[in-house]
mmCIF file of C-alpha atoms in Angstrom:
data_model
loop_
_atom_site.group_PDB
_atom_site.id
_atom_site.type_symbol
_atom_site.label_atom_id
_atom_site.label_comp_id
_atom_site.label_asym_id
_atom_site.label_seq_id
_atom_site.Cartn_x
_atom_site.Cartn_y
_atom_site.Cartn_z
ATOM 1 C CA MET A 237 -63.401 -13.608 45.211
ATOM 2 C CA LYS A 238 -62.126 -13.153 41.805
ATOM 3 C CA LYS A 239 -62.033 -9.342 42.454
ATOM 4 C CA LEU A 240 -59.538 -10.060 45.278
ATOM 5 C CA VAL A 241 -57.243 -12.389 43.638
ATOM 6 C CA ALA A 242 -57.015 -9.709 40.488
ATOM 7 C CA ILE A 243 -55.987 -7.002 43.151
ATOM 8 C CA MET A 244 -53.543 -9.097 44.825
ATOM 9 C CA LEU A 245 -52.010 -10.078 41.335
ATOM 10 C CA ALA A 246 -51.907 -6.605 40.409
ATOM 11 C CA ALA A 247 -50.246 -5.376 43.413
ATOM 12 C CA THR A 248 -47.656 -8.213 43.538
ATOM 13 C CA MET A 249 -46.891 -7.072 39.951
ATOM 14 C CA LEU A 250 -46.314 -3.388 40.713
ATOM 15 C CA VAL A 251 -43.917 -4.519 43.858
ATOM 16 C CA ALA A 252 -42.233 -6.856 41.418
ATOM 17 C CA MET A 253 -41.376 -3.912 38.766
ATOM 18 C CA SER A 254 -40.345 -1.591 41.235
ATOM 19 C CA VAL A 255 -36.863 -0.615 41.339
ATOM 20 C CA THR A 256 -34.866 0.291 44.415
ATOM 21 C CA ALA A 257 -32.497 3.315 44.346
ATOM 22 C CA PHE A 258 -30.023 3.374 47.439
ATOM 23 C CA ALA A 259 -28.140 6.523 48.170
ATOM 24 C CA GLY A 260 -24.693 6.305 48.973
ATOM 25 C CA ASN A 261 -21.473 8.362 49.313
ATOM 26 C CA SER A 262 -20.263 7.659 45.406
ATOM 27 C CA THR A 263 -18.746 10.661 43.675
ATOM 28 C CA GLY A 264 -18.953 9.256 40.040
ATOM 29 C CA GLY A 265 -17.922 6.135 37.897
ATOM 30 C CA ASP A 266 -15.792 5.621 34.706
ATOM 31 C CA ALA A 267 -17.244 4.288 31.328
ATOM 32 C CA ILE A 268 -14.719 2.779 28.956
ATOM 33 C CA LEU A 269 -15.137 3.631 25.332
ATOM 34 C CA THR A 270 -13.601 1.308 22.654
ATOM 35 C CA THR A 271 -13.247 1.189 18.821
ATOM 36 C CA SER A 272 -10.950 -0.617 16.391
ATOM 37 C CA ILE A 273 -9.837 0.533 13.024
ATOM 38 C CA THR A 274 -8.571 -2.378 10.530
ATOM 39 C CA PRO A 275 -5.426 -1.198 8.641
ATOM 40 C CA THR A 276 -6.132 -0.058 5.183
ATOM 41 C CA TYR A 277 -4.136 1.432 2.444
ATOM 42 C CA THR A 278 -3.857 1.882 -1.157
ATOM 43 C CA VAL A 279 -0.931 2.199 -3.317
ATOM 44 C CA THR A 280 -0.774 3.008 -7.085
ATOM 45 C CA ILE A 281 2.325 1.770 -9.078
ATOM 46 C CA PRO A 282 3.619 2.668 -12.640
ATOM 47 C CA ALA A 283 1.429 1.407 -15.669
ATOM 48 C CA ASN A 284 2.778 -0.170 -18.926
ATOM 49 C CA THR A 285 5.434 2.289 -20.471
ATOM 50 C CA THR A 286 6.858 2.783 -23.770
ATOM 51 C CA VAL A 287 10.360 3.837 -24.107
ATOM 52 C CA ALA A 288 11.147 6.191 -26.868
ATOM 53 C CA PHE A 289 14.122 4.923 -28.972
ATOM 54 C CA ASN A 290 17.571 6.691 -28.073
ATOM 55 C CA ALA A 291 15.644 8.295 -24.858
ATOM 56 C CA THR A 292 18.198 8.166 -22.042
ATOM 57 C CA LYS A 293 15.802 9.042 -19.547
ATOM 58 C CA THR A 294 11.885 8.252 -19.470
ATOM 59 C CA ASP A 295 9.187 8.972 -16.993
ATOM 60 C CA PHE A 296 8.028 5.786 -15.518
ATOM 61 C CA GLY A 297 5.200 7.320 -13.276
ATOM 62 C CA LYS A 298 5.391 6.861 -9.305
ATOM 63 C CA ILE A 299 4.478 4.755 -6.717
ATOM 64 C CA GLU A 300 2.159 6.590 -4.515
ATOM 65 C CA VAL A 301 -0.001 6.030 -1.219
ATOM 66 C CA THR A 302 -3.241 7.441 -2.006
ATOM 67 C CA ALA A 303 -4.833 6.090 1.215
ATOM 68 C CA SER A 304 -3.558 4.694 4.512
ATOM 69 C CA GLN A 305 -4.802 3.877 7.863
ATOM 70 C CA ILE A 306 -1.715 1.798 9.448
ATOM 71 C CA HIS A 307 -0.473 1.120 13.034
ATOM 72 C CA PRO A 308 2.008 3.402 14.324
ATOM 73 C CA ASP A 309 4.805 0.763 14.391
ATOM 74 C CA LYS A 310 3.979 -0.295 10.859
ATOM 75 C CA CYS A 311 4.949 0.806 7.482
ATOM 76 C CA ILE A 312 4.031 0.006 3.773
ATOM 77 C CA LYS A 313 7.092 -1.510 2.055
ATOM 78 C CA VAL A 314 7.146 -1.585 -1.934
ATOM 79 C CA GLU A 315 9.903 -3.451 -3.581
ATOM 80 C CA LEU A 316 10.485 -3.360 -7.461
ATOM 81 C CA THR A 317 12.026 -6.534 -9.205
ATOM 82 C CA THR A 318 13.585 -6.398 -12.543
ATOM 83 C CA ASP A 319 16.374 -8.391 -14.352
ATOM 84 C CA GLY A 320 17.278 -4.759 -15.947
ATOM 85 C CA GLU A 321 17.127 -6.035 -19.650
ATOM 86 C CA LEU A 322 14.771 -5.184 -22.476
ATOM 87 C CA ASN A 323 14.787 -8.360 -24.143
ATOM 88 C CA ASN A 324 14.392 -8.712 -28.188
ATOM 89 C CA ALA A 325 11.194 -10.562 -29.269
ATOM 90 C CA ILE A 326 13.077 -12.673 -32.037
ATOM 91 C CA ASP A 327 16.302 -13.185 -30.160
ATOM 92 C CA ASN A 328 16.348 -12.923 -26.187
ATOM 93 C CA ARG A 329 19.946 -13.143 -26.081
ATOM 94 C CA LYS A 330 19.801 -9.529 -27.788
ATOM 95 C CA VAL A 331 19.304 -7.396 -24.975
ATOM 96 C CA ILE A 332 19.025 -3.320 -23.885
ATOM 97 C CA PRO A 333 20.102 -2.888 -20.240
ATOM 98 C CA TYR A 334 18.437 -0.197 -18.157
ATOM 99 C CA ILE A 335 18.153 1.128 -14.636
ATOM 100 C CA ILE A 336 15.343 2.232 -12.913
ATOM 101 C CA LYS A 337 16.119 5.427 -10.586
ATOM 102 C CA ASP A 338 14.409 7.778 -8.408
ATOM 103 C CA SER A 339 14.210 11.418 -8.642
ATOM 104 C CA ASN A 340 17.496 11.444 -6.566
ATOM 105 C CA ASP A 341 18.931 9.551 -9.647
ATOM 106 C CA MET A 342 19.582 6.397 -7.358
ATOM 107 C CA PRO A 343 18.817 3.027 -8.508
ATOM 108 C CA PHE A 344 15.397 2.095 -6.986
ATOM 109 C CA THR A 345 14.973 -1.359 -5.372
ATOM 110 C CA TYR A 346 12.677 -0.686 -2.561
ATOM 111 C CA ALA A 347 10.884 2.097 -0.419
ATOM 112 C CA THR A 348 8.754 2.254 2.709
ATOM 113 C CA TYR A 349 5.993 4.725 3.205
ATOM 114 C CA LEU A 350 3.922 5.628 6.105
ATOM 115 C CA THR A 351 0.955 8.462 5.162
ATOM 116 C CA GLU A 352 -1.335 9.206 2.295
ATOM 117 C CA GLY A 353 0.578 11.227 -0.151
ATOM 118 C CA ASP A 354 4.083 9.406 0.448
ATOM 119 C CA LYS A 355 5.603 8.847 -3.253
ATOM 120 C CA THR A 356 8.441 7.888 -5.123
ATOM 121 C CA ASP A 357 8.849 9.191 -8.956
ATOM 122 C CA LEU A 358 10.601 6.655 -11.011
ATOM 123 C CA PHE A 359 12.464 7.057 -14.250
ATOM 124 C CA ILE A 360 13.786 4.371 -16.830
ATOM 125 C CA HIS A 361 17.351 4.962 -17.704
ATOM 126 C CA ILE A 362 19.189 3.511 -20.833
ATOM 127 C CA THR A 363 22.742 4.765 -21.656
ATOM 128 C CA THR A 364 23.431 6.253 -25.119
ATOM 129 C CA ASP A 365 26.218 3.384 -25.527
ATOM 130 C CA ASP A 366 23.584 0.904 -25.114
ATOM 131 C CA TRP A 367 21.045 2.400 -27.440
ATOM 132 C CA ASN A 368 24.139 2.138 -30.147
ATOM 133 C CA ALA A 369 24.722 -1.308 -29.569
ATOM 134 C CA ALA A 370 21.315 -2.751 -29.889
ATOM 135 C CA TYR A 371 19.732 -4.466 -32.597
ATOM 136 C CA ALA A 372 16.421 -3.489 -34.501
ATOM 137 C CA GLY A 373 13.494 -5.024 -33.177
ATOM 138 C CA ASP A 374 10.832 -5.125 -30.299
ATOM 139 C CA TYR A 375 12.056 -5.242 -27.039
ATOM 140 C CA SER A 376 10.269 -5.759 -23.488
ATOM 141 C CA ASP A 377 10.630 -6.550 -19.939
ATOM 142 C CA THR A 378 8.401 -7.178 -17.088
ATOM 143 C CA VAL A 379 8.858 -4.923 -13.882
ATOM 144 C CA THR A 380 7.046 -6.615 -10.675
ATOM 145 C CA PHE A 381 6.184 -4.443 -7.611
ATOM 146 C CA THR A 382 5.404 -6.177 -4.010
ATOM 147 C CA VAL A 383 3.416 -4.553 -1.654
ATOM 148 C CA SER A 384 3.795 -5.771 1.929
ATOM 149 C CA TYR A 385 2.834 -4.382 5.540
ATOM 150 C CA GLU A 386 5.750 -4.590 7.811
ATOM 151 C CA ASN A 387 7.498 -3.265 11.042
ATOM 152 C CA LYS A 388 9.090 -0.292 10.818
ATOM 153 C CA ASN A 389 13.066 -0.556 11.174
#
């Protein structure tokens, strides 16, 4: 009796494990593959720079996109903010005006970038007249770079 029950259970398990395949008129099917890439980018900005006395044009370095995987309808925007005056450390009313320009000699306020390798060379311009009018002392100013991810215009 135990043998008979064991055989019946084994047969039932075999039937339950079998997979039935039916032939039909199907000619194929579709498989959808997907992936997602999160936007990433790396932007380098100029480092601290010393302007030599009487230099009318000083290399300020460059803004450069060193890595970029962004959406096709987006861009990387870099804005530069400054008051355009080097301030005397003893008397902040004594200033040396300056302008930051790009390699086309145009004042730089912002630029948009799309791909790795996009860059803007920057230069600090101080006129001879402004150097001649400056008081002795140490001068400094802070230049702020703001990087954002925006829609293309």
